[in-house]
């Protein structure tokens, strides 16, 4: 006699198979009726549209694959900088809520409620409108020497490293040697109570190495300053207004959620901890840095990971703002080629793998934070 | 226990004196207070000047507004119809209004725990059918209005409310499936939740708008509004399933064991004992998902539907009222904020109620 769970499993599989077969039958019938085929060959065909900004060299006429890659890189670039911005803002607002000043606390609360209860798209649209109101290049705002904000975007001076590969290789060798020496010295210190003589000498050499690396960088690096030409700025490092709007909108929206996580996890630490730290004579900042933050970070990581994942998914709203991320490039490709199914399946594949990669990284970080727990 | 011990346990309510003390007490606080007071009062003065003193309230032309220099509330007066109803025929405005009132009324009714009876489910089904008929027409006395003309508030309210209501039963099935002893069912439900939660809603909307017509028979004449609704339901179901699963996990094992020992079959254990408790615990999380889904509904503009935000963008997109972004976005933002904030207050109150009852 067959067991009940077995039977239920069989029924489920049979139903699911029937539904999938029905759907695929419809699918092939509809494809045939519309004369459509599924073919990823368009990826190697030449495009006929430009992309506003790209991290890799791209021009109209390159392949669709290259256009989509440029879009994907834009997505990743935008996501990374927004994550940094959101984290910095979020931690600042979360800490402001913990200072104990009533006005700061209520300001932080308002900030959090605002981001929670207003649609992200509205915030992004407002940012995009604000960016369009920036002054023309000739009346640009010069925030600092070389930092220029105008309707053409943000221009920053960019260091040009002429040291080349040798500089990078030297830096990597020096950093890895230092980390090995440092670990070895720590082991020596825990054995002897203080750093042994040999490790003091080698640490001195490491410091000297870093100093000479800095001197080398300073000697070989020149700054590329943005300068005004007829209608625009040339040189330096620049981002477009759409990028700025997306970065600030996403950063602002996500920072409210992060602030609440930071505030909540600091509040969840028993009061005895900060009282004990205070009675040991630690200042408020030191108690936060050495006692509360290391414990709070363990509570912070899982919800923080969720917010980072949300932010990465929310970069897709760029299509409504006009920033060329993966979806907006993909939609242009879709409109040009009519390859809807192929483009949409590329979206699904890429966003699923982005989500999986991010959660993998965060899980690894979580494990490291757990090791700290004794 | 002596009176002294009791009075020590009673939490001190912060008095005004104490509150004032925190404003100035360690001296850096005083600096912050003064700085904040300066910024807030400057901001408030500027805001009042823009929004009230220099503003134009009466019916006026854009040029009158520009001359006055302040906020142009006349724009909202002239264009409220596009923001609220999109391109719905003006002589039929009572129909979307009635739909929105009907749905909002039922939503408010669903907030009261005393009304949680089986008839509420029937009321929702009736409302769904009723509002679809009311909006699209086709009956005598109700002229046909194609869905391409729908827009504004009915879409925002309808898609988000019906989305969550339709996603609820689906998500209960998925959440129960994730606890199933049948391996295939469990793996399928796990995969569904993980995959959908890994995807952006925008991508799901694209999938729905391109793949749904191909997956259904009859050449797939699926209406755009229906596609958006299906995408939202499938998307929210994954998030709701996660909320309900956390509720299910919070129900002590003893409850289902006790029910089983009374001789209840598995189905009844879930229906009568575990689910009601899990639902109660999960309710705040469910309302939070609802808030997210209201905010997410703005994304339907990507498949060509016009919600309230899309309507506001449309109202200032033509040549006449161009440039009055602040007023339009402020009005829409305030509406979203008010609605979502009330919901989140309600969710917090429910959470406190349940926490108190469980003690």
XYZ file of C-alpha atoms in Angstrom:
733
model
C 0.000 0.000 0.000
C 1.202 3.461 -0.917
C 1.746 5.981 1.930
C -0.337 9.143 2.156
C 2.493 11.630 1.741
C 3.674 9.651 -1.281
C 0.167 9.828 -2.744
C -0.090 13.574 -2.137
C 3.290 14.074 -3.794
C 2.180 12.072 -6.829
C -1.076 14.037 -7.122
C 0.846 17.311 -6.903
C 3.399 16.266 -9.529
C 0.634 15.045 -11.851
C -1.317 18.323 -11.513
C 1.785 20.445 -11.960
C 2.838 18.458 -15.025
C -0.621 18.827 -16.523
C -0.601 22.608 -15.962
C 2.913 23.009 -17.354
C 1.981 20.929 -20.396
C -1.154 22.985 -20.943
C 0.846 26.229 -20.692
C 3.585 25.044 -23.020
C 0.995 23.820 -25.506
C -0.601 27.300 -25.450
C 2.829 28.847 -25.672
C 3.884 26.951 -28.782
C 0.451 27.407 -30.377
C 0.573 31.162 -29.759
C 4.149 31.402 -31.020
C 3.193 29.534 -34.182
C 0.078 31.686 -34.653
C 2.162 34.863 -34.443
C 5.041 33.484 -36.487
C 7.448 34.070 -33.579
C 10.592 32.094 -32.825
C 12.942 32.105 -29.886
C 16.430 33.009 -31.022
C 19.227 34.639 -29.060
C 21.132 35.312 -32.296
C 20.158 38.994 -32.129
C 22.746 39.425 -29.356
C 25.555 39.412 -31.921
C 23.755 41.728 -34.356
C 24.791 45.401 -34.554
C 22.704 47.945 -32.633
C 21.556 51.301 -33.942
C 21.166 53.302 -30.741
C 23.577 55.181 -28.488
C 23.766 54.818 -24.699
C 23.979 57.953 -22.571
C 26.785 56.755 -20.361
C 28.811 53.598 -20.201
C 31.748 52.231 -18.268
C 33.019 50.305 -21.271
C 33.600 51.761 -24.712
C 30.310 51.520 -26.568
C 28.989 53.244 -29.643
C 25.983 52.765 -31.871
C 26.764 49.840 -34.171
C 28.351 47.603 -31.529
C 26.599 44.302 -30.765
C 23.477 43.987 -28.601
C 25.486 41.837 -26.221
C 27.899 44.718 -25.664
C 25.001 47.166 -25.168
C 23.407 44.891 -22.555
C 26.782 44.444 -20.842
C 27.165 48.230 -20.683
C 23.673 48.406 -19.137
C 24.500 45.684 -16.609
C 27.725 47.485 -15.613
C 25.736 50.711 -15.180
C 23.291 48.830 -12.929
C 26.117 47.455 -10.790
C 27.906 50.820 -10.661
C 24.694 52.579 -9.601
C 23.826 49.889 -7.043
C 27.275 49.994 -5.417
C 27.419 53.768 -5.047
C 23.810 53.945 -3.812
C 24.547 51.223 -1.260
C 27.495 53.229 0.075
C 25.403 56.412 0.203
C 22.425 54.682 1.835
C 24.623 53.024 4.447
C 26.390 56.264 5.377
C 23.124 58.253 5.595
C 21.355 55.400 7.351
C 24.011 55.010 10.032
C 24.133 58.787 10.552
C 20.352 59.069 10.966
C 20.165 55.914 13.086
C 22.854 57.237 15.442
C 21.207 60.681 15.552
C 18.084 58.988 16.897
C 20.179 57.482 19.732
C 21.894 60.642 20.931
C 19.033 61.517 23.250
C 18.321 65.000 21.977
C 14.522 65.216 21.597
C 14.622 67.277 18.402
C 17.151 64.978 16.746
C 15.130 61.944 17.767
C 11.937 63.314 16.275
C 13.769 64.485 13.143
C 15.161 60.975 12.655
C 11.698 59.497 13.228
C 10.187 61.829 10.626
C 12.926 60.877 8.171
C 12.207 57.170 8.654
C 8.424 57.600 8.394
C 8.822 59.658 5.249
C 10.884 57.048 3.432
C 8.586 54.266 4.606
C 5.331 55.803 3.471
C 6.189 57.516 0.195
C 6.656 55.525 -3.032
C 10.223 55.264 -4.260
C 9.148 56.234 -7.760
C 7.838 59.579 -6.459
C 11.167 60.286 -4.744
C 13.061 59.373 -7.909
C 10.813 61.529 -10.081
C 11.322 64.486 -7.740
C 15.095 63.943 -7.834
C 15.050 63.723 -11.630
C 13.061 66.985 -11.788
C 15.422 68.691 -9.362
C 18.440 67.606 -11.381
C 16.902 69.038 -14.532
C 16.736 72.406 -12.753
C 20.493 72.578 -12.236
C 22.197 75.609 -13.850
C 23.709 75.513 -17.344
C 27.473 74.842 -17.603
C 28.314 78.556 -17.820
C 26.511 79.299 -14.539
C 27.620 76.034 -12.947
C 27.896 75.765 -9.172
C 31.535 75.351 -8.196
C 31.238 73.637 -4.828
C 34.977 73.316 -4.207
C 37.946 73.865 -6.420
C 37.367 71.377 -9.262
C 34.024 70.046 -7.993
C 31.451 71.347 -10.456
C 27.707 70.734 -10.466
C 25.662 71.743 -13.499
C 22.897 70.486 -15.774
C 25.565 68.337 -17.446
C 26.169 66.439 -14.220
C 28.780 66.338 -11.509
C 32.434 66.829 -12.437
C 35.269 65.931 -10.120
C 39.026 66.091 -10.544
C 40.369 62.630 -11.329
C 43.824 61.410 -10.348
C 45.723 59.906 -13.291
C 48.089 57.175 -12.197
C 51.021 57.099 -14.596
C 52.873 54.610 -12.400
C 50.936 51.917 -14.220
C 50.985 48.220 -13.403
C 54.199 48.332 -11.389
C 52.489 50.563 -8.837
C 49.526 48.220 -8.465
C 51.711 45.122 -8.157
C 53.916 46.839 -5.567
C 50.842 47.880 -3.547
C 49.377 44.353 -3.592
C 52.712 42.753 -2.565
C 53.180 45.301 0.228
C 49.623 44.872 1.543
C 49.785 41.075 1.600
C 53.247 41.062 3.228
C 52.023 43.498 5.879
C 48.975 41.425 6.684
C 51.111 38.263 7.077
C 53.638 40.128 9.249
C 50.836 41.664 11.333
C 49.208 38.291 12.032
C 52.573 36.791 12.912
C 53.338 39.733 15.242
C 49.970 39.380 16.963
C 50.713 35.707 17.602
C 54.085 36.743 19.047
C 52.418 39.349 21.231
C 49.915 36.925 22.671
C 52.815 34.555 23.494
C 55.221 37.103 25.009
C 52.928 39.882 26.181
C 54.523 42.460 23.892
C 55.649 42.564 20.263
C 58.891 40.582 19.823
C 61.934 42.491 18.562
C 61.944 40.847 15.132
C 58.336 41.773 14.457
C 58.938 45.357 15.561
C 61.727 45.637 12.990
C 59.623 44.090 10.229
C 56.593 46.260 11.071
C 58.845 49.317 10.835
C 59.917 48.143 7.385
C 56.265 47.755 6.394
C 55.444 51.303 7.512
C 58.473 52.591 5.633
C 57.279 50.649 2.594
C 53.867 52.314 2.756
C 55.470 55.742 3.168
C 57.613 55.257 0.087
C 54.580 53.943 -1.823
C 52.704 57.139 -0.958
C 55.679 59.256 -2.089
C 55.869 57.218 -5.311
C 52.139 57.729 -5.959
C 52.427 61.458 -5.272
C 55.364 61.786 -7.660
C 53.803 59.833 -10.520
C 50.192 60.994 -10.209
C 48.786 64.088 -11.798
C 45.270 65.462 -11.340
C 42.999 65.761 -14.357
C 40.911 68.888 -13.675
C 37.559 69.414 -15.390
C 37.559 72.613 -17.443
C 34.869 74.516 -19.304
C 34.874 74.304 -23.099
C 32.315 75.917 -25.424
C 29.170 74.145 -24.158
C 30.345 71.569 -21.706
C 33.075 70.473 -19.370
C 36.004 68.341 -20.444
C 38.276 66.113 -18.428
C 38.044 64.945 -14.869
C 35.699 62.287 -13.610
C 32.036 62.886 -14.305
C 28.606 61.377 -13.748
C 25.420 62.326 -15.586
C 22.468 64.128 -13.943
C 20.311 60.987 -14.318
C 22.919 58.980 -12.439
C 22.975 61.605 -9.684
C 19.183 61.592 -9.435
C 19.044 57.794 -9.241
C 21.896 57.592 -6.738
C 20.455 60.218 -4.398
C 16.890 58.944 -4.685
C 17.823 55.319 -4.043
C 20.309 56.294 -1.347
C 17.797 58.512 0.440
C 14.950 55.983 0.237
C 17.019 53.032 1.455
C 18.795 55.065 4.144
C 15.501 55.486 6.024
C 15.113 51.714 6.265
C 18.776 51.292 7.249
C 18.453 54.019 9.902
C 15.577 52.110 11.492
C 17.642 48.895 11.474
C 20.631 50.655 13.064
C 18.466 52.341 15.707
C 16.552 49.164 16.462
C 19.582 46.937 16.852
C 21.373 49.450 19.082
C 18.227 49.705 21.200
C 18.086 45.905 21.470
C 21.426 45.719 23.283
C 20.924 45.470 27.044
C 21.411 48.782 28.813
C 23.859 47.099 31.198
C 26.401 46.937 28.393
C 26.672 50.686 27.873
C 26.435 51.286 31.629
C 29.289 48.863 32.246
C 31.332 50.555 29.535
C 30.615 53.965 31.089
C 31.605 52.728 34.549
C 34.921 51.518 33.087
C 35.505 55.118 32.053
C 34.899 54.667 28.299
C 33.630 57.782 26.554
C 30.283 57.629 24.732
C 31.999 57.250 21.362
C 34.412 54.571 22.554
C 31.588 52.664 24.226
C 29.656 52.791 20.960
C 32.664 51.699 18.912
C 34.073 49.002 21.212
C 31.047 47.694 23.106
C 27.721 48.422 21.426
C 28.533 48.395 17.701
C 30.232 44.954 17.645
C 27.159 43.428 19.291
C 24.665 45.405 17.232
C 26.289 44.461 13.946
C 25.251 40.843 14.378
C 21.606 41.903 14.667
C 22.020 44.345 11.803
C 23.393 42.078 9.110
C 20.373 39.964 8.078
C 17.898 42.876 7.689
C 20.653 45.012 6.171
C 21.234 42.326 3.551
C 17.535 42.471 2.729
C 17.732 46.231 2.227
C 20.768 45.874 -0.058
C 18.892 43.274 -2.090
C 15.892 45.605 -2.308
C 18.132 48.432 -3.450
C 19.641 46.291 -6.212
C 16.151 45.324 -7.358
C 15.033 48.953 -7.162
C 17.747 50.077 -9.593
C 15.355 48.798 -12.277
C 13.270 51.950 -11.739
C 16.000 53.698 -13.727
C 13.986 52.819 -16.827
C 11.384 55.400 -15.720
C 13.997 58.102 -15.074
C 16.091 57.702 -18.220
C 19.263 56.273 -16.748
C 20.599 53.535 -19.062
C 20.583 50.553 -16.707
C 20.138 46.968 -17.841
C 16.345 47.236 -18.123
C 16.314 50.505 -20.053
C 18.966 49.272 -22.500
C 17.100 45.967 -22.710
C 13.820 47.740 -23.433
C 15.425 49.735 -26.216
C 16.814 46.472 -27.620
C 13.351 44.917 -27.271
C 11.725 47.750 -29.173
C 14.318 47.575 -31.942
C 14.349 43.805 -32.408
C 10.947 42.717 -31.063
C 12.710 39.933 -29.146
C 10.480 40.219 -26.057
C 10.777 36.713 -24.627
C 14.550 36.630 -25.012
C 15.081 40.052 -23.401
C 12.747 39.338 -20.512
C 14.432 35.996 -19.816
C 17.792 37.797 -19.757
C 16.357 40.165 -17.105
C 15.138 37.261 -15.014
C 18.446 35.414 -15.245
C 20.582 38.435 -14.402
C 18.503 39.765 -11.507
C 18.189 36.314 -9.974
C 21.954 35.820 -10.123
C 22.600 39.325 -8.749
C 20.300 38.547 -5.812
C 21.922 35.161 -5.231
C 25.458 36.602 -5.349
C 24.562 39.394 -2.904
C 22.909 37.052 -0.430
C 25.928 34.728 -0.675
C 28.334 37.573 0.154
C 26.171 38.712 3.047
C 25.862 35.171 4.402
C 29.643 34.926 4.438
C 29.855 38.246 6.309
C 27.240 37.005 8.769
C 29.291 33.898 9.443
C 32.332 36.059 10.153
C 30.292 38.221 12.528
C 29.031 35.077 14.265
C 32.614 33.885 14.910
C 33.129 36.970 17.075
C 30.454 35.632 19.429
C 32.181 33.643 22.194
C 5.352 44.183 48.098
C 5.893 47.498 49.762
C 4.674 50.743 48.256
C 8.245 51.846 47.736
C 9.054 48.868 45.524
C 5.888 49.385 43.493
C 6.586 53.046 42.911
C 10.088 52.150 41.737
C 8.640 49.790 39.136
C 6.144 52.311 37.755
C 7.739 53.991 34.775
C 8.320 57.690 35.204
C 6.490 59.696 32.565
C 8.817 62.319 31.119
C 7.736 65.709 32.399
C 8.009 68.954 30.481
C 10.865 70.060 32.710
C 12.789 66.900 31.902
C 12.127 67.295 28.208
C 13.331 70.884 28.294
C 16.388 69.733 30.221
C 17.337 67.298 27.422
C 17.163 70.178 24.976
C 19.981 72.037 26.719
C 21.563 69.704 29.169
C 24.933 68.512 28.074
C 26.066 71.739 26.439
C 26.419 70.337 22.866
C 22.669 69.689 23.014
C 22.064 73.417 23.355
C 24.044 74.063 20.159
C 21.969 71.455 18.314
C 18.754 72.973 19.687
C 19.647 76.481 18.567
C 20.791 75.297 15.130
C 17.697 73.148 14.664
C 15.395 75.960 15.812
C 16.994 78.318 13.299
C 16.733 75.840 10.419
C 13.176 74.775 11.257
C 11.857 78.309 11.713
C 13.516 79.491 8.489
C 12.089 76.492 6.649
C 8.637 76.996 8.141
C 8.567 80.680 7.218
C 9.655 79.945 3.644
C 7.130 77.114 3.362
C 4.233 79.235 4.620
C 5.252 82.049 2.291
C 5.340 79.636 -0.676
C 2.324 77.499 0.179
C -0.057 80.100 1.675
C 0.931 83.768 1.428
C 2.234 83.911 -2.160
C 0.082 81.007 -3.335
C -2.762 81.154 -5.824
C -5.889 79.310 -4.695
C -8.640 80.609 -6.983
C -9.089 79.538 -10.596
C -6.257 81.218 -12.458
C -4.120 80.906 -15.543
C -0.536 79.650 -15.325
C 0.687 83.188 -15.945
C -1.217 84.522 -12.905
C 0.507 81.826 -10.860
C 3.955 82.685 -12.168
C 3.299 86.358 -11.382
C 2.259 85.541 -7.796
C 5.464 83.561 -7.316
C 4.146 81.071 -4.776
C 2.517 77.689 -4.961
C -0.077 77.301 -7.687
C -2.924 75.340 -6.146
C -5.087 76.478 -9.070
C -3.195 73.873 -11.085
C -4.684 71.122 -8.917
C -8.100 72.723 -9.281
C -7.757 72.718 -13.066
C -6.171 69.297 -13.401
C -7.506 67.241 -10.480
C -9.478 65.115 -12.919
C -6.375 63.860 -14.745
C -4.615 63.036 -11.483
C -7.616 61.255 -9.973
C -9.236 59.631 -12.993
C -6.685 59.586 -15.842
C -8.474 59.749 -19.173
C -11.799 58.323 -17.975
C -14.719 60.070 -19.753
C -15.601 63.157 -17.633
C -19.388 62.609 -17.756
C -18.867 59.192 -16.094
C -16.705 60.353 -13.161
C -19.267 59.091 -10.639
C -18.350 55.508 -11.584
C -14.642 55.560 -10.596
C -15.604 57.651 -7.551
C -18.136 55.044 -6.471
C -15.623 52.248 -7.094
C -12.953 53.922 -4.988
C -15.419 54.640 -2.165
C -16.684 51.057 -2.258
C -13.203 49.552 -2.055
C -12.002 51.995 0.597
C -15.141 51.390 2.652
C -14.644 47.639 2.575
C -10.960 48.121 3.390
C -11.836 50.156 6.468
C -14.435 47.558 7.465
C -11.791 44.846 7.151
C -9.730 46.715 9.714
C -12.218 45.980 12.513
C -11.674 42.611 14.140
C -15.341 42.286 15.110
C -16.227 42.147 11.412
C -13.902 39.247 10.607
C -16.629 36.832 9.551
C -16.969 34.616 6.481
C -19.252 37.192 4.828
C -16.286 39.537 4.543
C -14.724 37.230 1.948
C -17.995 37.204 -0.008
C -18.155 40.983 0.277
C -14.693 41.226 -1.254
C -15.601 38.922 -4.135
C -18.796 40.904 -4.721
C -16.842 44.166 -4.640
C -14.309 42.860 -7.145
C -17.021 41.857 -9.602
C -19.061 44.982 -8.864
C -16.197 47.406 -9.376
C -15.073 45.655 -12.563
C -18.632 46.001 -13.940
C -18.952 49.566 -12.672
C -15.673 50.618 -14.257
C -15.961 48.849 -17.595
C -19.715 49.196 -18.099
C -21.534 47.182 -20.730
C -24.845 47.136 -18.875
C -27.774 49.277 -19.971
C -27.262 52.756 -18.540
C -23.541 52.149 -18.135
C -21.713 52.949 -21.393
C -18.654 50.851 -22.249
C -15.339 52.308 -21.062
C -12.300 50.365 -22.347
C -9.550 49.700 -19.792
C -7.167 51.837 -21.858
C -9.155 54.838 -20.559
C -8.887 53.791 -16.913
C -6.471 55.596 -14.713
C -5.646 57.440 -11.539
C -7.073 56.604 -8.148
C -9.273 53.607 -9.097
C -6.227 51.827 -10.523
C -4.014 52.591 -7.524
C -6.648 51.666 -4.947
C -8.158 48.746 -6.856
C -4.929 47.066 -7.950
C -3.323 47.301 -4.511
C -6.397 46.311 -2.476
C -7.544 43.477 -4.747
C -3.921 42.431 -5.164
C -3.454 41.845 -1.471
C -6.870 40.217 -1.029
C -6.293 37.791 -3.911
C -2.720 37.116 -2.844
C -3.799 36.231 0.695
C -5.359 32.782 0.038
C -2.562 31.947 -2.404
C 0.073 32.883 0.141
C -1.592 30.796 2.864
C -1.383 27.796 0.532
C 2.271 28.535 -0.210
C 3.124 29.043 3.462
C 1.422 25.770 4.394
C 3.163 24.113 1.432
C 6.542 25.167 2.796
C 5.771 23.218 5.973
C 4.384 20.229 4.084
C 5.831 16.774 4.666
C 5.531 16.063 0.969
C 8.998 16.779 -0.407
C 7.925 17.920 -3.874
C 5.357 20.389 -2.547
C 7.788 21.852 -0.028
C 10.552 22.266 -2.596
C 8.170 23.829 -5.108
C 6.855 26.389 -2.588
C 10.362 27.173 -1.319
C 11.577 27.736 -4.863
C 8.574 29.924 -5.699
C 9.121 32.238 -2.739
C 12.888 32.448 -3.209
C 12.692 33.121 -6.942
C 9.950 35.746 -6.763
C 11.628 37.534 -3.866
C 14.848 37.609 -5.867
C 13.190 39.408 -8.777
C 12.400 43.112 -9.097
C 8.671 43.884 -9.457
C 9.473 45.751 -12.644
C 10.836 42.559 -14.211
C 7.778 40.625 -13.013
C 5.526 43.234 -14.640
C 7.465 42.881 -17.899
C 7.200 39.114 -17.720
C 3.464 39.372 -17.157
C 2.979 41.787 -20.013
C 5.047 39.775 -22.516
C 4.618 36.150 -21.445
C 1.047 36.018 -20.102
C -0.587 36.557 -23.509
C 1.560 33.734 -24.882
C 0.839 31.285 -22.077
C -2.949 31.505 -22.210
C -5.248 30.098 -24.889
C -7.325 32.074 -27.420
C -4.316 34.015 -28.655
C -4.005 35.480 -25.175
C -6.289 38.501 -25.272
C -5.449 39.428 -21.696
C -6.242 42.973 -20.768
C -3.328 45.150 -19.594
C -5.009 45.950 -16.284
C -5.609 42.235 -15.717
C -1.967 41.482 -16.551
C -0.804 44.043 -14.010
C -3.218 42.590 -11.441
C -1.960 39.038 -12.015
C 1.669 40.176 -11.782
C 0.976 42.059 -8.537
C -0.880 39.090 -7.031
C 1.875 36.603 -7.910
C 4.519 39.029 -6.625
C 2.828 39.947 -3.341
C 1.918 36.310 -2.662
C 5.599 35.465 -2.181
C 6.093 38.290 0.334
C 2.821 37.527 2.132
C 3.752 33.833 2.290
C 6.926 34.845 4.106
C 4.913 36.954 6.578
C 2.441 34.117 7.195
C 5.234 31.569 7.531
C 6.798 33.627 10.314
C 3.362 33.694 11.945
C 3.044 29.912 11.580
C 6.452 29.410 13.140
C 5.507 31.591 16.092
C 2.572 29.316 17.022
C 3.821 26.942 19.739
C 4.086 23.284 18.679
C 1.989 22.307 21.679
C -1.051 23.878 20.014
C -1.067 21.557 17.003
C -0.074 18.576 19.155
C -2.928 19.257 21.561
C -5.370 19.578 18.661
C -4.098 16.336 17.125
C -4.438 14.545 20.460
C -8.086 15.632 20.576
C -8.492 13.634 17.401
C -8.741 16.480 14.888
C -7.584 15.516 11.389
C -4.595 17.401 9.898
C -6.699 19.745 7.777
C -8.830 20.853 10.715
C -5.774 21.299 12.948
C -4.446 23.822 10.457
C -7.783 25.504 9.827
C -9.177 25.740 13.338
C -6.117 25.934 15.582
C -2.880 26.927 13.866
C -3.937 29.298 11.084
C -6.125 31.654 13.185
C -3.288 32.169 15.655
C -0.656 32.457 12.933
C -2.790 34.955 11.069
C -3.149 37.107 14.148
C 0.591 37.106 14.765
C 1.305 37.798 11.099
C -1.264 40.570 10.713
C 1.095 43.512 11.331
C 3.525 42.038 8.790
C 0.635 41.548 6.364
C -0.348 45.196 6.702
C 3.272 46.218 6.116
C 3.262 44.152 2.925
C 0.060 45.962 1.966
C 1.800 49.318 2.465
C 4.652 48.159 0.239
C 2.161 47.002 -2.377
C 0.416 50.395 -2.386
C 3.783 52.041 -3.001
C 4.688 49.406 -5.599
C 1.512 50.041 -7.582
C 3.173 53.210 -8.913
C 5.381 50.923 -11.028
C 2.501 49.929 -13.303
C 3.351 52.996 -15.371
C 6.124 50.870 -16.866
C 3.579 48.785 -18.778
C 1.636 51.831 -19.877
C -0.983 52.128 -17.129
C -1.628 55.488 -15.482
C -1.879 55.451 -11.700
C -2.162 58.529 -9.459
C 1.536 59.379 -9.805
C 1.368 58.800 -13.557
C -1.692 61.066 -13.649
C 0.198 63.792 -11.797
C 3.083 63.490 -14.244
C 0.579 63.659 -17.094
C -1.226 66.680 -15.617
C 1.915 68.825 -15.835
C 3.381 67.243 -18.950
C 1.417 69.262 -21.491
C 2.418 72.792 -22.455
C -0.141 74.627 -20.315
C 0.772 73.729 -16.745
C 4.358 72.708 -17.370
C 6.775 73.521 -14.586
C 4.423 73.216 -11.609
C 6.112 70.014 -10.456
C 6.270 70.926 -6.797
C 2.505 71.280 -6.344
C 1.616 68.081 -8.202
C 4.227 65.895 -6.493
C 3.493 67.415 -3.093
C -0.213 66.638 -3.434
C 0.377 63.045 -4.572
C 3.123 62.483 -2.011
C 0.928 63.806 0.804
C -1.909 61.495 -0.261
C 0.350 58.425 -0.348
C 1.961 59.405 2.948
C -1.363 59.944 4.715
C -2.823 56.636 3.537
C 0.270 54.540 4.247
C 0.957 56.269 7.560
C -2.552 55.562 8.856
C -2.095 51.929 7.867
C 1.255 51.670 9.620
C -0.195 53.256 12.771
C -2.984 50.691 12.612
C -0.476 47.869 12.201
C 1.507 49.096 15.200
C -1.668 49.319 17.306
C -2.681 45.786 16.378
C 0.794 44.574 17.300
C 0.538 46.177 20.736
C -3.000 44.800 21.227
C -1.906 41.270 20.434
C 1.168 41.548 22.615
C -1.047 42.666 25.516
C -3.629 39.910 24.962
C -1.010 37.208 24.880
C 0.364 38.138 28.286
